[in-house]
């Protein structure tokens, strides 16, 4: 039974225990065999006492059990059915009398709550009627009283206090475009009216279906029954609401305090973290709502000293006096992580933010004022496994995304940021190296970063090691010495320092002796290793490079980068092993790996880079540096907005720098990509690459043909001292089409005729894609070249 029924029980008992002024002697005690609460009254043989009707079971009338879900566990076992007993005889109520109605008619209320106009009415039925009255959302108070007078049957008198009626609404403090959702949420209609159907009649047509499952263990079966219990939703014409921007006067469903609380929730859902409001309802029914979006009073940083805290406040971009939006917190968290990598945001468990409830105050003029009052929430108890914990990838992803944002909290109107110094960061990555000049050479790359909490200088130590394995009996025919040399360890060690005050993104040195290539602008390392192992087609030419590189890179703002390198290396030619070590095509010829100009080469490299969509990352640079590849660490996702990425490098080799006489050259590389976004995962990608030089060594000469370097043609089919490549690609979601045009300058022969390659792609994300390509010259074939790629090099 519900609590209203229990209240009725107590009232009935009190009514029966009191006698009228001229009542006779007290009645005899009630029989002892009654196990439920009873109400007794003086014995009066002339009173027209109604006999309680036989009650239907909950199976016969589902409305009798509609409130069972609201009871505490075990109530149905402890609390018996309510009974009204007079002189030991169970009686019914003569009926229900309604008082206090102002704008509603008695007939409307009785119809809505299904209260009969005449009795008799059992106590259980009366309890259900009381709860239905409370559930209508039309009344601020429902006060039941049992009236018992001499010579009359008990009557249930219900005093009702209607929620206030609103005739007009004025909301101040928001832009016109922000009002619609707030109005709809504030003057929310019952569920039946949520579909904006203007042809709805009354709420009686919208019923709840009660489904019961009965298990008959003896017969080994179960029975499902469904019965309908009408819900007491009032018709919309009685309620205040907005429809297509126009306000319709009426009673406020569930009351103004609840409506104002919904309005605050809506403001916070829209991102106004500090929003509040207050309201006044005049005696004429005009509701005036004043919205305060909420301005920041102070920004407090905890976990570091004031010198570092001041820098954090500058990066946050949140100032006292600003209106605080949830998006501001999200962007602030990303800025702190990107621009202050030596700090980590700290998600501190704090008490939940207080909830807002509204208190009604009335003045002498009859106006009602509603002011907000903050109520502290209890810290939510973490569920144990036996209580049931919901796990889903979506929730885990949300918690991961919001972890850093949760480190920035609000306390009152103060923004509080929890940060702490980041400890040393140690990273290890696997290098699954496979080439036809080393065989399978797995290894590791490592990086140790030591952060300075004062942001003066950050030290990075990195290294790499790969070990060529002697699998497959690979060797260089009749040259055991060269075989031994190519099976040497590949290693690299380096150290660099980042000095933020000088805008030095990196300054350092690398010492190395490893197998290298200048073809990473064509094909990523993972794809090259994979297809070398599978098909004996690495689409890269390798050489041995040993020596050291000194470098310095400045990052001016976020989008621009400038750098300089001094390279001093000794180059050696490498030969492909025989037989090829690959899963397929092992009977094919070794992949050609042409000789390079051997000797000591010294050069200076200058670079300038621009990326309109760049973000300030933890650092720049690459473990395996190349003049052909950008130092900015792009994630290579398709940009949501139009973006331009451009690389320009100039390399000058001279014996005056300490190298051999033969290496005197210059080379320029310009590689630019423009993304013109037309929607999510859709748009045009344009690429133009121009490269060339004079007196170039063999390893630095240009060539076109192959994947991402004039697709559809053979690998490095066209060679020369300069090249021009243009590519256009359009993407529609997971499909795309492209066209490549390229030409090579062949010394005295001049520029060759341009070649055209066309193709299509299927995208499995932004970088993984299946590509087919056709050449269009006299050697064209209907069978395309096809390949699955996992990395995009540009």
mmCIF file of C-alpha atoms in Angstrom, residues 52-421:
data_model
loop_
_atom_site.group_PDB
_atom_site.id
_atom_site.type_symbol
_atom_site.label_atom_id
_atom_site.label_comp_id
_atom_site.label_asym_id
_atom_site.label_seq_id
_atom_site.Cartn_x
_atom_site.Cartn_y
_atom_site.Cartn_z
ATOM 1 C CA UNK A 52 -17.811 -2.275 2.360
ATOM 2 C CA UNK A 53 -18.163 -3.728 -1.127
ATOM 3 C CA UNK A 54 -16.209 -6.808 -2.110
ATOM 4 C CA UNK A 55 -12.856 -5.632 -3.482
ATOM 5 C CA UNK A 56 -11.560 -6.760 -6.872
ATOM 6 C CA UNK A 57 -8.087 -8.285 -6.952
ATOM 7 C CA UNK A 58 -5.094 -6.461 -8.511
ATOM 8 C CA UNK A 59 -5.300 -8.950 -11.365
ATOM 9 C CA UNK A 60 -8.862 -7.834 -12.027
ATOM 10 C CA UNK A 61 -8.067 -4.123 -11.617
ATOM 11 C CA UNK A 62 -4.413 -3.193 -12.350
ATOM 12 C CA UNK A 63 -4.993 0.323 -11.013
ATOM 13 C CA UNK A 64 -4.975 -1.100 -7.482
ATOM 14 C CA UNK A 65 -1.317 -2.029 -7.861
ATOM 15 C CA UNK A 66 -0.087 0.871 -10.001
ATOM 16 C CA UNK A 67 1.832 2.421 -7.127
ATOM 17 C CA UNK A 68 3.637 -0.670 -5.996
ATOM 18 C CA UNK A 69 6.859 0.395 -7.689
ATOM 19 C CA UNK A 70 7.137 3.422 -5.416
ATOM 20 C CA UNK A 71 7.162 1.455 -2.183
ATOM 21 C CA UNK A 72 10.228 0.438 -0.251
ATOM 22 C CA UNK A 73 11.229 -3.174 -0.635
ATOM 23 C CA UNK A 74 9.295 -5.357 1.765
ATOM 24 C CA UNK A 75 6.415 -2.916 2.422
ATOM 25 C CA UNK A 76 3.910 -5.313 0.894
ATOM 26 C CA UNK A 77 4.952 -7.962 3.401
ATOM 27 C CA UNK A 78 4.840 -5.720 6.482
ATOM 28 C CA UNK A 79 1.880 -3.429 5.769
ATOM 29 C CA UNK A 80 -1.499 -5.084 5.328
ATOM 30 C CA UNK A 81 -4.514 -3.750 3.503
ATOM 31 C CA UNK A 82 -6.236 -0.667 4.907
ATOM 32 C CA UNK A 83 -9.576 -1.377 6.581
ATOM 33 C CA UNK A 84 -12.170 0.970 8.105
ATOM 34 C CA UNK A 85 -13.857 -0.715 11.055
ATOM 35 C CA UNK A 86 -16.707 0.739 13.110
ATOM 36 C CA UNK A 87 -17.824 -1.295 16.117
ATOM 37 C CA UNK A 88 -15.890 -4.230 14.751
ATOM 38 C CA UNK A 89 -17.648 -4.172 11.392
ATOM 39 C CA UNK A 90 -15.746 -3.330 8.221
ATOM 40 C CA UNK A 91 -17.324 -0.338 6.526
ATOM 41 C CA UNK A 92 -16.841 1.750 3.420
ATOM 42 C CA UNK A 93 -16.681 5.481 2.841
ATOM 43 C CA UNK A 94 -19.848 7.219 1.800
ATOM 44 C CA UNK A 95 -17.934 9.081 -0.891
ATOM 45 C CA UNK A 96 -15.281 11.690 -1.666
ATOM 46 C CA UNK A 97 -15.889 15.410 -1.271
ATOM 47 C CA UNK A 98 -13.555 17.840 -3.063
ATOM 48 C CA UNK A 99 -12.785 21.308 -1.677
ATOM 49 C CA UNK A 100 -10.506 24.210 -2.587
ATOM 50 C CA UNK A 101 -10.981 24.180 -6.345
ATOM 51 C CA UNK A 102 -10.638 27.596 -7.990
ATOM 52 C CA UNK A 103 -10.114 27.295 -11.744
ATOM 53 C CA UNK A 104 -10.898 23.641 -12.187
ATOM 54 C CA UNK A 105 -14.398 22.255 -12.000
ATOM 55 C CA UNK A 106 -15.227 19.338 -9.750
ATOM 56 C CA UNK A 107 -16.389 17.324 -12.719
ATOM 57 C CA UNK A 108 -13.012 17.800 -14.476
ATOM 58 C CA UNK A 109 -11.121 16.594 -11.418
ATOM 59 C CA UNK A 110 -13.383 13.590 -10.808
ATOM 60 C CA UNK A 111 -13.131 12.525 -14.431
ATOM 61 C CA UNK A 112 -9.352 12.891 -14.469
ATOM 62 C CA UNK A 113 -8.753 11.012 -11.198
ATOM 63 C CA UNK A 114 -11.691 8.623 -11.829
ATOM 64 C CA UNK A 115 -13.355 9.448 -8.530
ATOM 65 C CA UNK A 116 -17.015 8.368 -8.449
ATOM 66 C CA UNK A 117 -19.597 11.040 -7.615
ATOM 67 C CA UNK A 118 -21.299 8.703 -5.126
ATOM 68 C CA UNK A 119 -20.240 5.914 -2.800
ATOM 69 C CA UNK A 120 -19.801 3.552 -1.286
ATOM 70 C CA UNK A 121 -16.020 3.614 -1.697
ATOM 71 C CA UNK A 122 -13.573 1.192 -0.094
ATOM 72 C CA UNK A 123 -10.524 2.579 1.748
ATOM 73 C CA UNK A 124 -8.234 0.918 -0.791
ATOM 74 C CA UNK A 125 -10.060 2.584 -3.646
ATOM 75 C CA UNK A 126 -9.865 5.910 -1.791
ATOM 76 C CA UNK A 127 -6.084 5.528 -1.396
ATOM 77 C CA UNK A 128 -5.707 4.941 -5.141
ATOM 78 C CA UNK A 129 -7.875 8.000 -5.865
ATOM 79 C CA UNK A 130 -5.687 10.155 -3.601
ATOM 80 C CA UNK A 131 -2.543 9.059 -5.341
ATOM 81 C CA UNK A 132 -4.075 9.685 -8.759
ATOM 82 C CA UNK A 133 -4.962 13.208 -7.645
ATOM 83 C CA UNK A 134 -1.347 13.784 -6.625
ATOM 84 C CA UNK A 135 -0.096 12.355 -9.905
ATOM 85 C CA UNK A 136 -2.109 14.683 -12.079
ATOM 86 C CA UNK A 137 0.494 17.404 -11.576
ATOM 87 C CA UNK A 138 -2.272 19.987 -11.097
ATOM 88 C CA UNK A 139 -2.101 20.406 -7.332
ATOM 89 C CA UNK A 140 0.489 21.801 -4.959
ATOM 90 C CA UNK A 141 -1.169 20.023 -2.007
ATOM 91 C CA UNK A 142 -3.657 17.203 -1.620
ATOM 92 C CA UNK A 143 -4.869 17.065 2.001
ATOM 93 C CA UNK A 144 -7.219 14.158 2.906
ATOM 94 C CA UNK A 145 -9.457 14.211 6.004
ATOM 95 C CA UNK A 146 -12.050 11.668 7.166
ATOM 96 C CA UNK A 147 -15.215 13.378 8.371
ATOM 97 C CA UNK A 148 -17.290 11.335 10.807
ATOM 98 C CA UNK A 149 -20.420 12.709 12.466
ATOM 99 C CA UNK A 150 -23.131 11.059 14.474
ATOM 100 C CA UNK A 151 -25.651 9.289 12.377
ATOM 101 C CA UNK A 152 -23.641 9.553 9.146
ATOM 102 C CA UNK A 153 -21.376 7.345 7.134
ATOM 103 C CA UNK A 154 -17.664 8.448 7.113
ATOM 104 C CA UNK A 155 -16.812 10.754 4.213
ATOM 105 C CA UNK A 156 -13.383 11.450 2.758
ATOM 106 C CA UNK A 157 -12.915 15.214 2.389
ATOM 107 C CA UNK A 158 -10.002 16.162 0.111
ATOM 108 C CA UNK A 159 -8.759 19.771 0.191
ATOM 109 C CA UNK A 160 -6.945 20.667 -3.007
ATOM 110 C CA UNK A 161 -4.542 23.547 -3.640
ATOM 111 C CA UNK A 162 -4.112 24.170 -7.323
ATOM 112 C CA UNK A 163 -0.804 25.075 -8.899
ATOM 113 C CA UNK A 164 -0.749 28.736 -9.977
ATOM 114 C CA UNK A 165 -2.100 29.773 -13.344
ATOM 115 C CA UNK A 166 0.122 31.726 -15.753
ATOM 116 C CA UNK A 167 -1.437 34.122 -18.264
ATOM 117 C CA UNK A 168 1.758 35.460 -19.911
ATOM 118 C CA UNK A 169 5.536 34.930 -19.788
ATOM 119 C CA UNK A 170 8.456 37.333 -20.070
ATOM 120 C CA UNK A 171 11.965 35.791 -20.068
ATOM 121 C CA UNK A 172 14.856 38.225 -19.845
ATOM 122 C CA UNK A 173 18.615 37.670 -20.213
ATOM 123 C CA UNK A 174 18.757 35.342 -23.220
ATOM 124 C CA UNK A 175 19.021 35.824 -26.955
ATOM 125 C CA UNK A 176 15.957 35.072 -29.063
ATOM 126 C CA UNK A 177 17.560 31.964 -30.539
ATOM 127 C CA UNK A 178 18.108 30.471 -27.082
ATOM 128 C CA UNK A 179 14.544 30.913 -25.826
ATOM 129 C CA UNK A 180 12.756 28.124 -27.685
ATOM 130 C CA UNK A 181 14.289 25.150 -25.874
ATOM 131 C CA UNK A 182 14.057 26.908 -22.533
ATOM 132 C CA UNK A 183 10.365 27.690 -23.027
ATOM 133 C CA UNK A 184 9.519 24.158 -24.105
ATOM 134 C CA UNK A 185 11.402 22.587 -21.226
ATOM 135 C CA UNK A 186 10.022 24.970 -18.620
ATOM 136 C CA UNK A 187 6.397 24.503 -19.645
ATOM 137 C CA UNK A 188 6.695 20.832 -20.369
ATOM 138 C CA UNK A 189 3.512 18.900 -21.078
ATOM 139 C CA UNK A 190 2.762 15.375 -19.847
ATOM 140 C CA UNK A 191 4.181 12.521 -21.927
ATOM 141 C CA UNK A 192 1.048 12.124 -24.007
ATOM 142 C CA UNK A 193 1.521 15.594 -25.468
ATOM 143 C CA UNK A 194 5.170 15.233 -26.395
ATOM 144 C CA UNK A 195 4.445 14.517 -30.049
ATOM 145 C CA UNK A 196 3.024 17.971 -30.881
ATOM 146 C CA UNK A 197 -0.154 16.381 -32.212
ATOM 147 C CA UNK A 198 -2.883 18.989 -32.191
ATOM 148 C CA UNK A 199 -5.617 16.384 -32.459
ATOM 149 C CA UNK A 200 -5.114 14.963 -28.963
ATOM 150 C CA UNK A 201 -8.291 14.851 -26.889
ATOM 151 C CA UNK A 202 -8.050 14.194 -23.196
ATOM 152 C CA UNK A 203 -5.564 12.223 -21.196
ATOM 153 C CA UNK A 204 -7.987 9.414 -20.649
ATOM 154 C CA UNK A 205 -7.146 8.104 -24.110
ATOM 155 C CA UNK A 206 -3.542 7.574 -23.166
ATOM 156 C CA UNK A 207 -3.314 4.573 -20.889
ATOM 157 C CA UNK A 208 -0.572 2.579 -19.231
ATOM 158 C CA UNK A 209 -0.394 -1.108 -20.008
ATOM 159 C CA UNK A 210 0.347 -3.293 -16.987
ATOM 160 C CA UNK A 211 1.955 -6.593 -17.929
ATOM 161 C CA UNK A 212 1.933 -9.460 -15.418
ATOM 162 C CA UNK A 213 3.902 -12.688 -15.636
ATOM 163 C CA UNK A 214 2.639 -15.674 -13.615
ATOM 164 C CA UNK A 215 4.767 -18.787 -13.320
ATOM 165 C CA UNK A 216 2.935 -22.032 -12.623
ATOM 166 C CA UNK A 217 5.691 -24.251 -11.312
ATOM 167 C CA UNK A 218 3.484 -27.316 -11.023
ATOM 168 C CA UNK A 219 2.513 -27.229 -14.681
ATOM 169 C CA UNK A 220 5.868 -25.983 -15.907
ATOM 170 C CA UNK A 221 4.514 -22.968 -17.752
ATOM 171 C CA UNK A 222 4.144 -19.230 -17.418
ATOM 172 C CA UNK A 223 1.268 -16.958 -18.371
ATOM 173 C CA UNK A 224 1.594 -13.363 -19.570
ATOM 174 C CA UNK A 225 -1.365 -11.037 -19.159
ATOM 175 C CA UNK A 226 -1.642 -7.371 -20.116
ATOM 176 C CA UNK A 227 -4.236 -4.990 -18.691
ATOM 177 C CA UNK A 228 -4.746 -1.284 -19.080
ATOM 178 C CA UNK A 229 -4.731 1.286 -16.284
ATOM 179 C CA UNK A 230 -5.506 4.869 -17.350
ATOM 180 C CA UNK A 231 -2.857 7.475 -16.461
ATOM 181 C CA UNK A 232 -4.114 10.715 -14.885
ATOM 182 C CA UNK A 233 -2.558 13.116 -17.388
ATOM 183 C CA UNK A 234 -4.548 16.334 -17.622
ATOM 184 C CA UNK A 235 -5.621 17.576 -21.073
ATOM 185 C CA UNK A 236 -3.348 20.166 -22.630
ATOM 186 C CA UNK A 237 -6.019 22.881 -22.728
ATOM 187 C CA UNK A 238 -5.783 23.070 -18.929
ATOM 188 C CA UNK A 239 -1.994 23.525 -18.901
ATOM 189 C CA UNK A 240 0.296 26.461 -19.599
ATOM 190 C CA UNK A 241 2.502 25.645 -22.601
ATOM 191 C CA UNK A 242 4.197 26.985 -25.688
ATOM 192 C CA UNK A 243 3.122 25.760 -29.092
ATOM 193 C CA UNK A 244 5.029 26.918 -32.165
ATOM 194 C CA UNK A 245 6.395 29.865 -30.189
ATOM 195 C CA UNK A 246 2.964 31.020 -28.969
ATOM 196 C CA UNK A 247 2.103 30.873 -25.270
ATOM 197 C CA UNK A 248 -1.172 29.287 -24.132
ATOM 198 C CA UNK A 249 -2.278 30.257 -20.589
ATOM 199 C CA UNK A 250 -3.131 27.647 -17.997
ATOM 200 C CA UNK A 251 -1.997 25.860 -14.869
ATOM 201 C CA UNK A 252 1.708 25.046 -14.595
ATOM 202 C CA UNK A 253 2.062 21.290 -14.734
ATOM 203 C CA UNK A 254 3.817 20.042 -11.570
ATOM 204 C CA UNK A 255 4.152 23.633 -10.306
ATOM 205 C CA UNK A 256 6.387 26.615 -10.907
ATOM 206 C CA UNK A 257 9.320 25.494 -8.696
ATOM 207 C CA UNK A 258 9.641 22.301 -10.743
ATOM 208 C CA UNK A 259 9.308 24.314 -13.981
ATOM 209 C CA UNK A 260 12.079 26.678 -12.909
ATOM 210 C CA UNK A 261 14.306 23.770 -11.911
ATOM 211 C CA UNK A 262 13.803 22.298 -15.380
ATOM 212 C CA UNK A 263 14.770 25.665 -16.848
ATOM 213 C CA UNK A 264 18.037 25.691 -14.882
ATOM 214 C CA UNK A 265 18.783 22.131 -16.029
ATOM 215 C CA UNK A 266 18.147 23.178 -19.633
ATOM 216 C CA UNK A 267 20.522 26.141 -19.306
ATOM 217 C CA UNK A 268 23.227 23.872 -17.946
ATOM 218 C CA UNK A 269 22.575 21.317 -20.686
ATOM 219 C CA UNK A 270 23.062 24.123 -23.199
ATOM 220 C CA UNK A 271 26.492 24.725 -21.668
ATOM 221 C CA UNK A 272 25.909 27.601 -19.225
ATOM 222 C CA UNK A 273 27.858 26.166 -16.314
ATOM 223 C CA UNK A 274 27.106 28.988 -13.844
ATOM 224 C CA UNK A 275 23.594 29.869 -14.965
ATOM 225 C CA UNK A 276 20.892 30.813 -12.452
ATOM 226 C CA UNK A 277 17.515 32.501 -12.536
ATOM 227 C CA UNK A 278 14.754 33.880 -10.357
ATOM 228 C CA UNK A 279 11.129 34.617 -11.147
ATOM 229 C CA UNK A 280 8.096 36.627 -10.048
ATOM 230 C CA UNK A 281 4.452 35.715 -10.653
ATOM 231 C CA UNK A 282 2.213 38.768 -10.354
ATOM 232 C CA UNK A 283 -1.302 38.633 -8.978
ATOM 233 C CA UNK A 284 -2.570 38.974 -12.562
ATOM 234 C CA UNK A 285 -0.709 35.788 -13.599
ATOM 235 C CA UNK A 286 2.210 37.400 -15.462
ATOM 236 C CA UNK A 287 5.411 35.380 -15.019
ATOM 237 C CA UNK A 288 8.655 37.374 -15.161
ATOM 238 C CA UNK A 289 11.801 35.235 -15.407
ATOM 239 C CA UNK A 290 15.245 36.806 -15.074
ATOM 240 C CA UNK A 291 18.100 34.633 -16.403
ATOM 241 C CA UNK A 292 21.677 35.200 -15.290
ATOM 242 C CA UNK A 293 24.028 33.261 -17.641
ATOM 243 C CA UNK A 294 26.629 33.347 -14.885
ATOM 244 C CA UNK A 295 29.973 35.143 -14.954
ATOM 245 C CA UNK A 296 33.256 33.899 -13.583
ATOM 246 C CA UNK A 297 34.345 35.675 -10.400
ATOM 247 C CA UNK A 298 37.818 34.145 -10.110
ATOM 248 C CA UNK A 299 40.095 31.464 -11.571
ATOM 249 C CA UNK A 300 42.010 29.362 -9.069
ATOM 250 C CA UNK A 301 44.809 26.904 -9.900
ATOM 251 C CA UNK A 302 45.656 24.229 -7.346
ATOM 252 C CA UNK A 303 48.547 21.798 -7.189
ATOM 253 C CA UNK A 304 51.429 24.078 -8.281
ATOM 254 C CA UNK A 305 53.073 27.235 -7.002
ATOM 255 C CA UNK A 306 51.926 30.707 -8.027
ATOM 256 C CA UNK A 307 54.535 31.200 -10.744
ATOM 257 C CA UNK A 308 53.332 28.140 -12.651
ATOM 258 C CA UNK A 309 49.691 28.848 -11.730
ATOM 259 C CA UNK A 310 49.900 32.225 -13.453
ATOM 260 C CA UNK A 311 51.023 30.554 -16.662
ATOM 261 C CA UNK A 312 48.151 28.054 -16.395
ATOM 262 C CA UNK A 313 45.664 30.919 -16.050
ATOM 263 C CA UNK A 314 47.083 32.558 -19.180
ATOM 264 C CA UNK A 315 46.737 29.344 -21.187
ATOM 265 C CA UNK A 316 43.209 28.632 -19.925
ATOM 266 C CA UNK A 317 41.847 31.762 -21.579
ATOM 267 C CA UNK A 318 39.097 32.077 -18.941
ATOM 268 C CA UNK A 319 38.963 35.503 -17.311
ATOM 269 C CA UNK A 320 36.896 36.912 -14.425
ATOM 270 C CA UNK A 321 33.772 38.460 -15.880
ATOM 271 C CA UNK A 322 33.471 35.904 -18.701
ATOM 272 C CA UNK A 323 30.264 33.948 -19.219
ATOM 273 C CA UNK A 324 31.368 30.341 -18.708
ATOM 274 C CA UNK A 325 30.286 27.715 -21.230
ATOM 275 C CA UNK A 326 30.992 24.005 -21.150
ATOM 276 C CA UNK A 327 32.796 24.354 -24.474
ATOM 277 C CA UNK A 328 35.129 26.874 -22.793
ATOM 278 C CA UNK A 329 36.152 24.211 -20.269
ATOM 279 C CA UNK A 330 36.727 21.661 -23.018
ATOM 280 C CA UNK A 331 38.901 24.005 -25.058
ATOM 281 C CA UNK A 332 40.758 25.155 -21.945
ATOM 282 C CA UNK A 333 41.613 21.562 -21.035
ATOM 283 C CA UNK A 334 42.954 20.902 -24.541
ATOM 284 C CA UNK A 335 45.061 24.076 -24.447
ATOM 285 C CA UNK A 336 46.614 23.140 -21.109
ATOM 286 C CA UNK A 337 47.477 19.641 -22.339
ATOM 287 C CA UNK A 338 48.916 20.946 -25.622
ATOM 288 C CA UNK A 339 50.790 24.055 -24.481
ATOM 289 C CA UNK A 340 51.867 22.895 -21.017
ATOM 290 C CA UNK A 341 52.875 19.263 -21.544
ATOM 291 C CA UNK A 342 55.008 19.347 -18.386
ATOM 292 C CA UNK A 343 51.771 19.510 -16.370
ATOM 293 C CA UNK A 344 48.986 16.969 -16.176
ATOM 294 C CA UNK A 345 45.381 17.742 -15.369
ATOM 295 C CA UNK A 346 44.331 16.042 -12.177
ATOM 296 C CA UNK A 347 40.795 14.709 -11.849
ATOM 297 C CA UNK A 348 40.162 15.224 -8.141
ATOM 298 C CA UNK A 349 37.104 13.615 -6.568
ATOM 299 C CA UNK A 350 35.011 16.321 -4.988
ATOM 300 C CA UNK A 351 31.490 16.583 -3.669
ATOM 301 C CA UNK A 352 28.853 16.753 -6.406
ATOM 302 C CA UNK A 353 27.803 20.238 -7.443
ATOM 303 C CA UNK A 354 24.834 21.444 -5.384
ATOM 304 C CA UNK A 355 21.403 21.150 -6.925
ATOM 305 C CA UNK A 356 19.076 24.112 -7.242
ATOM 306 C CA UNK A 357 15.576 24.189 -5.850
ATOM 307 C CA UNK A 358 13.223 27.142 -5.704
ATOM 308 C CA UNK A 359 11.480 28.571 -2.651
ATOM 309 C CA UNK A 360 8.196 30.417 -3.020
ATOM 310 C CA UNK A 361 7.658 33.651 -1.090
ATOM 311 C CA UNK A 362 4.475 35.758 -1.169
ATOM 312 C CA UNK A 363 4.173 39.478 -0.542
ATOM 313 C CA UNK A 364 1.226 41.607 0.490
ATOM 314 C CA UNK A 365 0.208 42.392 -3.088
ATOM 315 C CA UNK A 366 -0.382 38.709 -3.791
ATOM 316 C CA UNK A 367 2.687 38.334 -5.994
ATOM 317 C CA UNK A 368 4.777 35.199 -5.639
ATOM 318 C CA UNK A 369 8.550 35.358 -5.795
ATOM 319 C CA UNK A 370 10.722 32.341 -6.513
ATOM 320 C CA UNK A 371 14.324 32.454 -5.444
ATOM 321 C CA UNK A 372 16.941 29.722 -5.946
ATOM 322 C CA UNK A 373 18.420 27.836 -3.005
ATOM 323 C CA UNK A 374 21.444 25.565 -3.409
ATOM 324 C CA UNK A 375 21.227 22.147 -1.797
ATOM 325 C CA UNK A 376 24.330 20.078 -1.220
ATOM 326 C CA UNK A 377 24.257 16.604 -2.712
ATOM 327 C CA UNK A 378 25.563 13.532 -1.049
ATOM 328 C CA UNK A 379 28.506 11.878 -2.684
ATOM 329 C CA UNK A 380 27.184 9.068 -4.813
ATOM 330 C CA UNK A 381 28.049 5.627 -3.597
ATOM 331 C CA UNK A 382 30.067 3.640 -6.076
ATOM 332 C CA UNK A 383 28.247 0.518 -7.152
ATOM 333 C CA UNK A 384 29.777 -2.801 -6.316
ATOM 334 C CA UNK A 385 29.686 -5.626 -8.806
ATOM 335 C CA UNK A 386 26.866 -7.424 -7.017
ATOM 336 C CA UNK A 387 24.707 -4.298 -7.254
ATOM 337 C CA UNK A 388 25.028 -4.209 -11.010
ATOM 338 C CA UNK A 389 27.388 -1.961 -12.964
ATOM 339 C CA UNK A 390 26.556 -1.013 -16.533
ATOM 340 C CA UNK A 391 29.504 -1.353 -18.897
ATOM 341 C CA UNK A 392 29.477 -0.097 -22.470
ATOM 342 C CA UNK A 393 32.071 1.147 -24.953
ATOM 343 C CA UNK A 394 30.102 4.375 -25.311
ATOM 344 C CA UNK A 395 30.250 5.112 -21.586
ATOM 345 C CA UNK A 396 33.940 4.208 -21.396
ATOM 346 C CA UNK A 397 34.660 6.533 -24.321
ATOM 347 C CA UNK A 398 32.712 9.354 -22.675
ATOM 348 C CA UNK A 399 34.623 8.895 -19.418
ATOM 349 C CA UNK A 400 37.943 8.926 -21.319
ATOM 350 C CA UNK A 401 37.015 12.089 -23.232
ATOM 351 C CA UNK A 402 35.751 13.899 -20.128
ATOM 352 C CA UNK A 403 38.619 12.907 -17.829
ATOM 353 C CA UNK A 404 40.712 16.007 -18.493
ATOM 354 C CA UNK A 405 37.670 18.259 -18.638
ATOM 355 C CA UNK A 406 36.598 17.019 -15.182
ATOM 356 C CA UNK A 407 39.868 18.354 -13.760
ATOM 357 C CA UNK A 408 38.470 21.854 -14.337
ATOM 358 C CA UNK A 409 35.591 22.339 -11.933
ATOM 359 C CA UNK A 410 33.394 25.130 -10.658
ATOM 360 C CA UNK A 411 32.914 26.015 -7.023
ATOM 361 C CA UNK A 412 30.229 28.627 -6.723
ATOM 362 C CA UNK A 413 31.231 31.121 -9.389
ATOM 363 C CA UNK A 414 34.922 30.282 -9.226
ATOM 364 C CA UNK A 415 36.702 28.119 -11.781
ATOM 365 C CA UNK A 416 39.098 25.717 -10.057
ATOM 366 C CA UNK A 417 41.788 23.886 -12.033
ATOM 367 C CA UNK A 418 43.638 20.919 -10.552
ATOM 368 C CA UNK A 419 47.091 20.317 -12.075
ATOM 369 C CA UNK A 420 50.287 18.653 -10.964
ATOM 370 C CA UNK A 421 53.809 18.334 -12.355
#
